[in-house]
Amino acid sequence: MSSIIQLLPDHVANQIAAGEVVQRPASVVKELLENAVDAKATDIKLIIKDAGKVLVQVIDNGVGMSVTDARLCFERHATSKIRLAEDLFSLHTKGFRGEALASIAAIAHVEMKTKQEQEELGNHIVIEGSKFVSQEPAVLPKGTSFSVKNLFYNIPARRNFLKSETVELRHVIDEFQRVALAHPNIYFTMYHNGSEMFNLPQSNYRQRIVNIFSGKTNEKLVPVQEETEILSIQGFVGKPEFAKKNRGEQFFFVNDRYIKSGYLHHAVMNAYEGLLPNGAQPSYFLYLNVPPNTIDINIHPTKTEIKFDDEHALYSILRSAIKHSLGQFNVAPALDFDRDPNLDTPYEYQNKNAQYPTVQVDRSYNPFAEEKPNKSFSGNAGNTSYKTSEKQQSWESLYVGLKQDTMEVSSFSFENEEVTASLFDEKEEEQTIKRTYQIHKKYIVSPIKSGMVIMDQNRAHQRVLYEQFLTNMTVHQASSQQLLFPLQLHFSHNEMKLIAELQPSLENTGFVFEAIDDDAIHISGIPINTTESEVSLVLEHLISDLQDGIPESSFSQNDTIAKSMAKSLSVKTGTYLTEKEQENLVNNLFACKDPNVSPFQKPTFITMRVEDIDKRFAL
C-alpha cells in the first residue's frame, strides 16, 4: 500500500498558519505595529483604507533591515528575538515566533520598503501570495514602510466572514489603542480613508489616556502605584461614580504587553466591593512589571493571555493597591470622619475667658391674659416692672358658641354626602372596584372569563415600548419633550462616532441633538416618558449592545435600537405600580401586534384557567 502522509508545500502551510495569526485586518495592524515598536521607532504612522480590507500600511522610523534580513523575514520561523528555547522565558519584545510576516504574505499583496541609517540605499520588496515578485534597491528614508493590500484576496471564503466596515474599523482602533497605551513615549498617528483619527504625541501615561479617551477622562482617574519584590504596579483606575455598564475601558499591560486576565479583573472588582451599583464596570489602565522568567506568554496564539508563576500573590497585591488608592483619594469610605474646619477655635479667642449667660425669669407671666404684659428690664431680674391688664375674661367665655359651630359643621358634611352619593350607580361602582392586582412588585394578575392572566410587568412593558419605538422610527413621527437646559454628555472617541452614526435613528425615537462635538453631545430634547437622569443610562446601554456590530440594513439597526431602549426604559422588577398604571399596562400589552412574547422572545404572560385551579384542589 502506498504512503498517504506527505509534507505540505510552504505556501499551503503558510495559509494554514495564517488562520491562527490573521483573523481580520486588526490582526495585521497588531503584528505590524508591534514590529515597529520592536524596531525602536519613535514615530509610527498607521494608514488604513476601508477598515483595512483594501490597505493596511505602517510607517516607522526604526532601525530598518539589511538586504538579507529583508528577504529572510518572510520565511517561516525566521526571527531575531530568540536563539534558544530558554529565551522564551526572558522575552522583552513583542513578536518572537517568526510566523506573522510569512502568514500575512501568504494571503495578501505585500510591499515593503526598508533602509538602515548607515546604508545609502534601501530595499523595495513586492510579494503576492508568498511569491517574491521583485526585490530591488531604492532611495528611501530611514525606517520601514510595510503595506498590506487586498487581504484574503486568494481565500474568498475567509473574506466573506469579515464583518461590516464599521465593525472591522472598531477592531482596528482597539488594537491601535492597546499598542499606543502601552508606549506613550512613541508618537502615534492613525489615518482612515484619508482623514486623521488619532494624533498622539509623546507624553506620559496619564496624558496618553486622556488623548485617546477625550479630555473629560482626566477627572475620572485615580492614580495607583505600588512597588514590591515580585511586582510593580502603576496606572489609573476610574472613580466609582463614572462606572459604566460595558467593559470598554479596561486595560491590563504586563511588561508593556496588552493581556486579558479574568483572574486579575476579579481582583479589581473585589477592590471596588460595595462601591459600585449592580452590573456596573469600572474603568482601569494598569501597567504591571514582573520578572520575565516568572511568566509564560507562549500559551495563546494571539499572546493576549499570560500564565503567572504566583497568581495568588499578584491578586492580593493588586487588590490591596487599588483599595489603598481609592481610600487615599477619598473615593472609598474611610474609618476616620472628616473634620469641619469651621468648628476650629479662632486664634483671637484662645486667651479669652468664657462669659456665662444670665437667666431672667418673668414670674408673673399669665398665658391666658388678654394682653401680654410689657416687659422692661433694667440691671438684673429683681428690678423689673410690669403693666398687667385690668380686665380678664372668665374661663367660660372660651367655650361660647362651640356647640353651635359643631352642629353647623355636621349638617354641612351631611349635605355633601347626599350630593356626591348620587353621582355613580352602585352597580357600576362595584364593577370598577379592582380589576388588577400586583404580586411581589413583579407580576400583575388580571381576572378573565376563563380564569386569570398572570403578567410579567418588566417583559410586558418591554413589548409595549419596543413596538412604540419601532413605529416611531418607521413613520418618523416621534414626540419629544424639550429640556429647559441642554444636557451635555461626554463619551470616548469611538462612542462618539457610534452615536453620530446612529443620530438619524435616535432622532426618530424622540432625541433632539443640538450639537455633537469631538468628546461631548448636547441634547435639547428627549423621548416622552424618559427622565433626564435616564438619558445617559439609555445611551450607555445602547452603545454596549452595539459593541459587537451595527447591522448594515436600516431595519435591523432600528430593531436593535428599539430593543435596547425598551430594555433600558421598561418598568423593572420591584417597582410598585398603582391600579391605574397596572390597568394601562395590561390594556397596552394586548393592544400590541404580538403581545405573547417580549422583544427578546420570552413569554410576557401566562393564563390559568378555572379548570386548572379546580384540579389543584381536587388532589
Coordinates of C-alpha atoms in Angstrom, one line a residue:
M1 CA 0.0 0.0 0.0
S2 CA 1.4 3.4 -1.0
S3 CA 2.1 6.1 1.7
I4 CA -0.7 8.6 2.3
I5 CA 1.2 11.0 4.5
Q6 CA 3.1 13.8 2.8
L7 CA 4.7 17.1 3.6
L8 CA 2.6 20.2 2.8
P9 CA 4.1 22.8 0.4
D10 CA 5.3 26.0 2.1
H11 CA 2.6 28.2 0.6
V12 CA -0.1 25.9 1.9
A13 CA 1.5 25.7 5.4
N14 CA 1.7 29.5 5.4
Q15 CA -2.0 29.8 4.6
I16 CA -2.9 27.4 7.4
A17 CA -0.7 29.3 9.8
A18 CA -2.4 32.5 8.7
G19 CA -5.7 31.1 10.1
E20 CA -4.1 31.4 13.6
V21 CA -2.3 34.7 13.1
V22 CA -4.5 36.7 10.8
Q23 CA -8.2 36.5 11.6
R24 CA -9.2 40.0 10.4
P25 CA -7.5 43.3 9.4
A26 CA -7.0 44.2 13.0
S27 CA -4.7 41.2 13.4
V28 CA -2.4 42.6 10.6
V29 CA -2.4 46.0 12.4
K30 CA -1.4 44.4 15.7
E31 CA 1.5 42.5 14.1
L32 CA 2.9 45.4 12.1
L33 CA 2.6 47.9 15.0
E34 CA 4.4 45.6 17.4
N35 CA 7.2 45.0 14.8
A36 CA 7.6 48.8 14.5
V37 CA 7.8 49.1 18.3
D38 CA 10.5 46.3 18.4
A39 CA 12.4 48.2 15.8
K40 CA 12.9 51.0 18.3
A41 CA 10.8 53.5 16.4
T42 CA 9.9 56.9 17.9
D43 CA 7.3 57.9 15.3
I44 CA 4.8 55.4 13.9
K45 CA 2.0 56.1 11.3
L46 CA -0.9 53.8 10.7
I47 CA -2.8 54.3 7.4
I48 CA -5.8 52.1 6.5
K49 CA -8.5 52.1 3.8
D50 CA -11.9 50.5 4.0
A51 CA -11.2 49.3 7.6
G52 CA -8.1 47.5 6.4
K53 CA -9.7 45.4 3.8
V54 CA -8.1 47.3 1.0
L55 CA -4.9 48.7 2.7
V56 CA -3.1 48.5 6.0
Q57 CA 0.2 50.5 6.0
V58 CA 2.5 51.1 8.9
I59 CA 5.4 53.5 8.5
D60 CA 8.1 53.8 11.2
N61 CA 11.5 55.5 11.7
G62 CA 13.1 52.4 13.3
V63 CA 16.4 50.7 12.7
G64 CA 15.3 49.2 9.4
M65 CA 16.7 45.9 7.8
S66 CA 19.5 44.9 5.6
V67 CA 19.1 43.2 2.2
T68 CA 19.4 39.7 3.7
D69 CA 17.1 40.4 6.6
A70 CA 14.5 42.0 4.4
R71 CA 14.3 38.8 2.3
L72 CA 14.6 36.4 5.3
C73 CA 11.9 38.0 7.4
F74 CA 9.2 36.5 5.2
E75 CA 10.4 32.9 5.9
R76 CA 8.6 30.8 8.4
H77 CA 10.1 30.7 11.9
A78 CA 12.7 33.3 11.0
T79 CA 13.1 35.7 14.0
S80 CA 15.7 37.9 15.5
K81 CA 14.2 37.7 19.0
I82 CA 15.2 34.2 20.2
R83 CA 18.0 31.8 19.7
L84 CA 17.3 29.1 22.3
A85 CA 14.2 27.6 23.9
E86 CA 15.2 29.2 27.2
D87 CA 14.9 32.6 25.5
L88 CA 11.1 32.2 25.6
F89 CA 11.2 32.9 29.3
S90 CA 13.3 36.1 29.1
L91 CA 11.4 38.0 26.4
H92 CA 11.5 41.8 26.3
T93 CA 10.0 42.2 22.8
K94 CA 6.5 41.8 21.2
G95 CA 6.9 39.2 18.4
F96 CA 9.1 36.2 18.6
R97 CA 7.6 33.3 16.7
G98 CA 8.6 34.4 13.2
E99 CA 5.2 33.4 11.6
A100 CA 3.5 36.8 11.3
L101 CA 5.0 38.2 8.2
A102 CA 5.1 34.8 6.4
S103 CA 1.4 34.3 7.2
I104 CA 0.5 37.8 6.1
A105 CA 2.4 37.5 2.8
A106 CA 0.6 34.2 2.1
I107 CA -2.9 35.8 1.9
A108 CA -2.3 39.4 0.6
H109 CA -0.3 41.6 -1.7
V110 CA 2.7 42.8 0.4
E111 CA 5.0 45.7 -0.3
M112 CA 7.9 46.5 2.0
K113 CA 10.4 49.4 1.9
T114 CA 13.2 49.5 4.4
K115 CA 16.5 51.2 5.0
Q116 CA 19.1 51.2 7.7
E117 CA 20.6 54.5 8.8
Q118 CA 24.2 53.7 7.8
E119 CA 23.2 52.5 4.3
E120 CA 22.9 54.8 1.3
L121 CA 20.1 52.8 -0.4
G122 CA 17.3 50.8 0.9
N123 CA 15.3 47.7 -0.3
H124 CA 12.0 47.6 -2.1
I125 CA 10.3 44.1 -2.0
V126 CA 7.0 43.1 -3.6
I127 CA 5.3 39.7 -2.6
E128 CA 2.0 38.3 -3.8
G129 CA 0.7 35.2 -2.1
S130 CA 4.1 34.0 -0.8
K131 CA 5.7 34.6 -4.2
F132 CA 8.5 37.1 -4.5
V133 CA 7.6 39.4 -7.4
S134 CA 10.6 41.8 -7.2
Q135 CA 13.4 42.9 -4.9
E136 CA 15.4 46.0 -5.9
P137 CA 17.3 48.9 -4.3
A138 CA 15.6 52.2 -3.8
V139 CA 16.2 55.6 -2.3
L140 CA 14.3 55.6 1.0
P141 CA 14.3 57.4 4.3
K142 CA 15.4 55.6 7.5
G143 CA 13.0 53.0 8.8
T144 CA 10.4 50.6 7.3
S145 CA 7.2 51.1 5.4
F146 CA 5.0 47.9 5.3
S147 CA 1.9 47.9 3.1
V148 CA -0.6 45.0 3.1
K149 CA -3.2 45.3 0.2
N150 CA -6.2 43.2 -0.7
L151 CA -6.3 41.0 2.4
F152 CA -7.6 37.4 1.8
Y153 CA -7.6 38.0 -2.0
N154 CA -6.8 34.4 -2.6
I155 CA -9.1 33.0 0.1
P156 CA -12.6 34.3 -0.7
A157 CA -14.2 32.2 2.0
R158 CA -12.2 33.9 4.7
R159 CA -13.0 37.3 3.2
N160 CA -16.7 36.6 3.3
F161 CA -16.5 36.0 7.0
L162 CA -15.4 39.6 7.6
K163 CA -18.0 41.9 9.2
S164 CA -19.1 45.3 8.1
E165 CA -16.7 48.2 7.7
T166 CA -17.8 49.8 10.9
V167 CA -17.2 46.6 12.9
E168 CA -13.8 45.9 11.4
L169 CA -12.8 49.6 11.9
R170 CA -13.7 49.3 15.6
H171 CA -11.4 46.2 15.9
V172 CA -8.6 48.1 14.2
I173 CA -9.0 51.0 16.6
D174 CA -9.0 48.7 19.6
E175 CA -5.6 47.2 18.5
F176 CA -4.2 50.6 17.8
Q177 CA -5.2 51.9 21.2
R178 CA -3.7 48.9 23.0
V179 CA -0.3 49.4 21.4
A180 CA -0.5 53.2 21.9
L181 CA -1.4 53.0 25.5
A182 CA 1.5 50.7 26.3
H183 CA 4.1 53.0 24.7
P184 CA 3.4 56.7 25.5
N185 CA 7.0 57.5 24.6
I186 CA 6.2 56.9 20.9
Y187 CA 4.5 59.4 18.6
F188 CA 1.4 57.6 17.0
T189 CA -0.9 58.8 14.3
M190 CA -3.7 57.0 12.6
Y191 CA -5.5 57.8 9.3
H192 CA -8.6 56.2 7.8
N193 CA -9.7 56.8 4.2
G194 CA -7.5 60.0 4.1
S195 CA -8.8 61.5 7.4
E196 CA -6.9 61.7 10.6
M197 CA -8.4 59.8 13.5
F198 CA -5.7 59.9 16.2
N199 CA -2.7 62.2 16.7
L200 CA -0.9 61.1 19.9
P201 CA 2.3 63.0 20.6
Q202 CA 4.9 61.7 23.1
S203 CA 3.7 62.1 26.6
N204 CA 3.3 60.3 30.0
Y205 CA 0.7 57.6 30.7
R206 CA -2.0 59.9 32.0
Q207 CA -1.8 62.3 29.1
R208 CA -1.8 59.4 26.6
I209 CA -5.0 58.0 28.2
V210 CA -6.6 61.5 28.1
N211 CA -5.6 62.0 24.4
I212 CA -7.2 58.7 23.4
F213 CA -10.4 58.8 25.6
S214 CA -11.3 62.5 25.4
G215 CA -10.4 65.3 27.8
K216 CA -13.0 64.6 30.4
T217 CA -11.3 61.3 31.3
N218 CA -8.7 63.2 33.3
E219 CA -11.1 64.0 36.2
K220 CA -12.2 60.3 36.3
L221 CA -8.8 58.8 37.0
V222 CA -7.3 57.8 40.4
P223 CA -3.6 57.0 40.3
V224 CA -2.4 53.6 41.5
Q225 CA 1.3 52.9 42.4
E226 CA 2.9 50.0 44.3
E227 CA 6.4 48.6 44.4
T228 CA 7.2 45.1 45.6
E229 CA 9.9 42.5 45.0
I230 CA 7.7 40.4 42.7
L231 CA 5.6 43.0 41.1
S232 CA 5.5 46.8 40.5
I233 CA 2.2 48.4 39.6
Q234 CA 1.4 51.8 38.2
G235 CA -1.5 53.2 36.3
F236 CA -5.0 54.5 37.0
V237 CA -8.5 53.3 38.0
G238 CA -11.7 55.1 37.4
K239 CA -13.8 56.7 40.2
P240 CA -16.9 54.6 41.1
E241 CA -19.4 57.3 40.1
F242 CA -18.1 57.1 36.5
A243 CA -18.6 53.3 36.1
K244 CA -20.4 52.1 33.0
K245 CA -22.4 49.1 32.0
N246 CA -19.9 48.0 29.4
R247 CA -16.2 46.9 29.8
G248 CA -14.7 49.0 27.1
E249 CA -12.1 51.0 29.1
Q250 CA -10.4 48.1 30.9
F251 CA -6.7 47.5 30.1
F252 CA -4.0 45.3 31.7
F253 CA -0.5 45.6 30.5
V254 CA 2.2 43.2 31.6
N255 CA 5.7 44.3 30.7
D256 CA 4.2 46.7 28.1
R257 CA 2.2 43.9 26.5
Y258 CA -1.6 44.0 26.5
I259 CA -3.3 41.0 28.1
K260 CA -6.7 39.7 29.1
S261 CA -7.0 38.1 32.6
G262 CA -10.3 37.2 34.2
Y263 CA -8.4 36.5 37.4
L264 CA -6.8 39.9 37.7
H265 CA -10.1 41.5 36.7
H266 CA -11.7 39.8 39.6
A267 CA -9.1 41.3 41.9
V268 CA -10.0 44.8 40.6
M269 CA -13.7 44.1 41.1
N270 CA -13.0 42.9 44.6
A271 CA -11.3 46.1 45.4
Y272 CA -14.4 48.0 44.4
E273 CA -16.7 45.9 46.6
G274 CA -19.5 48.0 48.0
L275 CA -18.7 51.0 45.8
L276 CA -20.4 50.1 42.5
P277 CA -24.1 49.6 41.6
N278 CA -25.1 46.2 40.4
G279 CA -23.8 45.4 36.9
A280 CA -21.5 48.4 36.7
Q281 CA -18.0 48.1 35.4
P282 CA -15.1 50.4 36.5
S283 CA -12.5 51.6 34.0
Y284 CA -8.8 50.9 34.7
F285 CA -5.5 51.3 33.0
L286 CA -3.0 49.2 34.9
Y287 CA 0.7 48.6 34.0
L288 CA 2.3 45.6 35.7
N289 CA 6.0 44.9 35.6
V290 CA 7.2 41.4 36.6
P291 CA 10.4 39.5 36.0
P292 CA 10.2 37.9 32.5
N293 CA 11.2 34.5 33.9
T294 CA 8.1 34.4 36.1
I295 CA 5.6 34.5 33.2
D296 CA 4.9 32.3 30.2
I297 CA 3.4 34.3 27.2
N298 CA 3.5 31.4 24.8
I299 CA 0.2 29.8 25.7
H300 CA -2.1 31.6 23.3
P301 CA -1.7 32.3 19.5
T302 CA -2.5 36.0 19.9
K303 CA -0.4 36.3 23.0
T304 CA -3.2 38.1 24.9
E305 CA -3.1 35.5 27.7
I306 CA -0.3 35.0 30.2
K307 CA 0.5 32.3 32.7
F308 CA 1.9 33.7 36.0
D309 CA 4.0 31.7 38.5
D310 CA 2.4 33.1 41.6
E311 CA -1.1 34.3 40.7
H312 CA -2.3 34.5 44.3
A313 CA 0.4 37.0 45.3
L314 CA -0.4 39.1 42.3
Y315 CA -4.1 39.0 43.1
S316 CA -3.5 40.2 46.7
I317 CA -1.1 42.9 45.8
L318 CA -3.3 44.3 43.0
R319 CA -6.4 44.3 45.2
S320 CA -4.6 46.0 48.1
A321 CA -3.0 48.6 45.9
I322 CA -6.3 49.6 44.3
K323 CA -8.1 49.7 47.7
H324 CA -5.4 51.9 49.1
S325 CA -5.6 54.3 46.2
L326 CA -9.4 54.6 46.4
G327 CA -9.2 55.3 50.1
Q328 CA -6.2 57.6 49.9
F329 CA -8.1 59.9 47.4
N330 CA -11.3 59.9 49.5
V331 CA -13.1 57.8 46.9
A332 CA -13.8 54.9 49.2
P333 CA -15.3 55.2 52.7
A334 CA -12.6 55.7 55.4
L335 CA -12.7 54.9 59.1
D336 CA -12.0 58.4 60.3
F337 CA -14.5 61.2 60.0
D338 CA -14.0 64.4 58.0
R339 CA -13.1 67.3 60.3
D340 CA -15.1 70.5 59.7
P341 CA -12.6 73.4 59.8
N342 CA -15.5 75.8 60.7
L343 CA -15.6 74.2 64.2
D344 CA -12.0 75.2 65.0
T345 CA -11.4 77.9 67.6
P346 CA -10.1 81.2 66.1
Y347 CA -6.7 82.4 67.3
E348 CA -8.0 85.6 68.9
Y349 CA -10.3 83.6 71.2
Q350 CA -7.7 81.4 72.7
N351 CA -6.8 83.6 75.7
K352 CA -10.3 84.9 76.4
N353 CA -12.4 83.6 79.4
A354 CA -15.9 82.3 78.8
Q355 CA -18.8 84.6 79.5
Y356 CA -21.6 83.0 81.4
P357 CA -25.2 84.0 80.4
T358 CA -27.6 85.4 83.0
V359 CA -31.0 83.8 83.4
Q360 CA -34.1 86.1 83.7
V361 CA -37.5 84.8 84.7
D362 CA -40.8 86.6 84.5
R363 CA -42.6 85.0 87.5
S364 CA -45.9 86.9 86.9
Y365 CA -46.4 85.8 83.2
N366 CA -50.0 84.6 82.5
P367 CA -50.6 82.9 79.1
F368 CA -54.3 83.3 79.5
A369 CA -54.3 87.1 79.9
E370 CA -56.0 89.2 77.2
E371 CA -52.9 91.3 76.6
K372 CA -49.4 90.2 77.1
P373 CA -47.6 92.4 79.7
N374 CA -45.0 94.8 78.5
K375 CA -41.6 93.8 79.9
S376 CA -38.8 96.2 80.7
F377 CA -35.6 95.0 82.2
S378 CA -33.0 97.1 83.9
G379 CA -30.0 95.7 85.7
N380 CA -30.8 92.2 87.0
A381 CA -34.0 90.2 87.3
G382 CA -35.0 91.8 90.6
N383 CA -35.6 95.4 89.2
T384 CA -38.5 94.6 86.8
S385 CA -41.8 96.5 86.3
Y386 CA -44.8 95.1 84.6
K387 CA -48.0 96.5 83.2
T388 CA -50.8 94.0 83.6
S389 CA -54.3 94.1 82.1
E390 CA -57.1 95.3 84.3
K391 CA -59.7 93.1 82.9
Q392 CA -59.6 89.3 82.4
Q393 CA -62.2 87.1 80.8
S394 CA -63.7 84.2 82.5
W395 CA -62.9 80.6 81.6
E396 CA -66.5 80.0 80.4
S397 CA -66.0 82.6 77.6
L398 CA -63.6 80.2 75.8
Y399 CA -66.4 77.8 75.1
V400 CA -69.1 80.2 74.0
G401 CA -70.6 79.2 70.6
L402 CA -68.6 75.9 70.3
K403 CA -71.7 73.7 70.3
Q404 CA -73.5 75.8 67.7
D405 CA -70.5 75.7 65.4
T406 CA -70.2 71.9 65.7
M407 CA -73.8 71.4 64.6
E408 CA -73.3 73.6 61.6
V409 CA -70.3 71.6 60.5
S410 CA -72.1 68.3 60.9
S411 CA -75.1 69.5 58.8
F412 CA -72.7 70.8 56.1
S413 CA -70.8 67.5 55.8
F414 CA -74.1 65.6 55.7
E415 CA -75.3 67.7 52.8
N416 CA -72.1 66.9 50.9
E417 CA -72.6 63.2 51.4
E418 CA -76.1 63.4 50.0
V419 CA -74.9 65.2 46.8
T420 CA -71.9 63.0 46.0
A421 CA -73.6 59.7 46.7
S422 CA -75.9 60.1 43.7
L423 CA -73.1 60.6 41.1
F424 CA -72.4 56.9 40.4
D425 CA -74.7 53.9 40.4
E426 CA -73.9 51.3 43.0
K427 CA -73.6 48.5 40.3
E428 CA -71.0 50.5 38.3
E429 CA -69.1 51.2 41.5
E430 CA -68.8 47.5 42.3
Q431 CA -67.7 46.6 38.8
T432 CA -64.8 49.1 38.8
I433 CA -63.5 48.4 42.3
K434 CA -60.5 46.3 41.5
R435 CA -59.5 44.7 38.2
T436 CA -55.8 44.1 38.6
Y437 CA -53.5 43.0 41.4
Q438 CA -49.7 43.3 41.8
I439 CA -47.8 40.4 43.4
H440 CA -44.4 40.9 44.9
K441 CA -43.9 44.0 42.8
K442 CA -43.2 41.7 39.8
Y443 CA -46.4 40.2 38.5
I444 CA -49.7 41.7 37.6
V445 CA -52.8 39.4 37.9
S446 CA -56.0 40.2 36.0
P447 CA -59.2 38.1 36.1
I448 CA -60.7 37.0 32.8
K449 CA -63.8 34.9 31.9
S450 CA -62.0 31.5 31.8
G451 CA -59.7 32.2 34.8
M452 CA -56.9 34.7 35.2
V453 CA -53.9 36.2 33.4
I454 CA -50.5 36.5 35.2
M455 CA -48.3 39.0 33.5
D456 CA -44.6 39.8 34.0
Q457 CA -44.6 43.6 34.3
N458 CA -41.0 44.0 33.0
R459 CA -41.4 41.9 29.9
A460 CA -44.8 43.3 29.2
H461 CA -43.5 46.9 29.3
Q462 CA -40.6 45.9 27.1
R463 CA -43.0 44.7 24.4
V464 CA -45.1 47.9 24.7
L465 CA -42.1 50.3 24.4
Y466 CA -40.5 48.2 21.7
E467 CA -43.4 48.5 19.4
Q468 CA -43.8 52.2 20.2
F469 CA -40.2 53.0 19.3
L470 CA -40.2 50.8 16.2
T471 CA -43.4 52.5 15.0
N472 CA -41.9 56.0 15.6
M473 CA -38.7 55.2 13.8
T474 CA -40.7 53.7 10.8
V475 CA -43.2 56.6 10.3
H476 CA -40.8 59.3 11.6
Q477 CA -43.4 60.8 13.9
A478 CA -41.8 60.6 17.3
S479 CA -42.8 63.0 20.1
S480 CA -40.2 64.8 22.1
Q481 CA -40.1 66.8 25.3
Q482 CA -37.8 69.8 25.3
L483 CA -35.4 70.4 28.1
L484 CA -35.1 73.8 29.8
F485 CA -31.3 73.5 29.8
P486 CA -29.5 71.3 27.2
L487 CA -27.9 68.2 28.6
Q488 CA -24.2 67.7 28.0
L489 CA -22.8 64.1 28.0
H490 CA -19.2 63.0 27.5
F491 CA -18.1 59.9 25.7
S492 CA -14.9 58.5 24.2
H493 CA -14.0 59.0 20.5
N494 CA -15.2 55.5 19.5
E495 CA -18.5 56.0 21.3
M496 CA -18.9 59.5 19.8
K497 CA -18.5 58.0 16.3
L498 CA -21.1 55.4 17.0
I499 CA -23.6 57.9 18.3
A500 CA -23.0 60.1 15.3
E501 CA -23.8 57.2 13.0
L502 CA -27.0 56.4 14.9
Q503 CA -28.1 60.0 15.2
P504 CA -30.9 59.8 12.5
S505 CA -32.4 56.7 14.1
L506 CA -32.2 58.2 17.6
E507 CA -33.9 61.4 16.5
N508 CA -36.8 59.3 15.2
T509 CA -37.3 57.9 18.7
G510 CA -37.6 61.4 20.2
F511 CA -34.0 62.6 20.9
V512 CA -33.1 66.1 19.7
F513 CA -29.3 66.7 19.3
E514 CA -28.3 70.3 19.5
A515 CA -24.6 69.6 18.6
I516 CA -22.1 66.7 18.5
D517 CA -18.5 67.8 19.3
D518 CA -15.3 65.7 19.5
D519 CA -15.9 64.5 23.0
A520 CA -19.4 65.6 24.0
I521 CA -23.0 65.6 22.8
H522 CA -25.6 68.3 23.6
I523 CA -29.2 67.1 23.9
S524 CA -32.1 69.6 23.9
G525 CA -34.9 67.1 23.7
I526 CA -35.6 63.6 24.9
P527 CA -38.4 61.0 24.2
I528 CA -41.6 61.3 26.1
N529 CA -41.8 59.2 29.4
T530 CA -38.0 59.5 29.7
T531 CA -36.4 61.4 32.5
E532 CA -33.3 63.5 32.2
S533 CA -31.4 61.2 34.6
E534 CA -32.1 58.1 32.4
V535 CA -30.7 59.6 29.2
S536 CA -27.1 58.8 30.0
L537 CA -28.0 55.2 31.1
V538 CA -30.0 54.7 27.9
L539 CA -27.2 55.7 25.6
E540 CA -24.6 53.6 27.6
H541 CA -26.8 50.6 27.2
L542 CA -27.3 51.2 23.6
I543 CA -23.5 51.6 23.0
S544 CA -22.9 48.4 24.9
D545 CA -25.5 46.4 22.9
L546 CA -24.0 47.6 19.7
Q547 CA -20.3 47.0 20.5
D548 CA -20.3 43.7 18.6
G549 CA -21.5 45.4 15.4
I550 CA -24.1 47.6 13.9
P551 CA -26.5 45.9 11.5
E552 CA -26.0 47.0 7.9
S553 CA -29.6 47.3 7.0
S554 CA -31.6 50.2 8.4
F555 CA -34.5 48.0 9.6
S556 CA -32.1 45.8 11.6
Q557 CA -30.5 48.8 13.0
N558 CA -33.8 50.3 14.1
D559 CA -34.8 46.9 15.6
T560 CA -31.6 46.8 17.7
I561 CA -32.1 50.4 18.9
A562 CA -35.7 49.8 19.8
K563 CA -34.8 46.6 21.7
S564 CA -32.0 48.3 23.6
M565 CA -34.1 51.4 24.6
A566 CA -37.1 49.3 25.6
K567 CA -34.9 47.2 27.8
S568 CA -33.4 50.3 29.5
L569 CA -36.7 52.2 30.0
S570 CA -39.0 49.4 30.9
V571 CA -40.5 49.1 34.4
K572 CA -38.1 47.0 36.4
T573 CA -39.0 44.1 38.8
G574 CA -39.5 45.6 42.3
T575 CA -41.3 48.7 41.1
Y576 CA -44.7 49.5 42.7
L577 CA -47.4 50.3 40.2
T578 CA -50.7 52.0 41.1
E579 CA -54.0 50.4 40.0
K580 CA -54.3 52.9 37.1
E581 CA -50.7 52.0 35.9
Q582 CA -51.5 48.3 36.1
E583 CA -54.6 48.7 34.0
N584 CA -52.8 50.8 31.4
L585 CA -50.0 48.3 31.1
V586 CA -52.5 45.4 30.7
N587 CA -54.5 47.3 28.0
N588 CA -51.4 48.5 26.2
L589 CA -49.9 45.0 26.1
F590 CA -53.0 43.4 24.5
A591 CA -53.2 46.3 22.0
C592 CA -49.7 45.2 20.7
K593 CA -49.3 43.3 17.4
D594 CA -47.6 40.4 19.2
P595 CA -48.4 40.5 23.0
N596 CA -47.4 37.0 23.7
V597 CA -43.6 37.5 23.8
S598 CA -41.1 40.2 24.8
P599 CA -38.7 41.7 22.2
F600 CA -36.2 39.0 23.3
Q601 CA -38.7 36.2 22.6
K602 CA -39.6 35.5 26.2
P603 CA -43.2 35.0 27.3
T604 CA -44.9 38.1 28.7
F605 CA -47.9 36.4 30.4
I606 CA -49.4 33.0 31.3
T607 CA -53.1 32.0 31.6
M608 CA -54.5 29.9 34.4
R609 CA -58.0 28.5 33.7
V610 CA -60.5 27.8 36.4
E611 CA -60.4 24.1 35.5
D612 CA -56.7 24.1 36.2
I613 CA -57.3 25.6 39.6
D614 CA -60.1 23.1 40.3
K615 CA -57.7 20.3 39.6
R616 CA -55.3 21.6 42.1
F617 CA -57.9 21.5 44.9
A618 CA -59.2 18.1 43.8
L619 CA -55.9 16.4 44.7

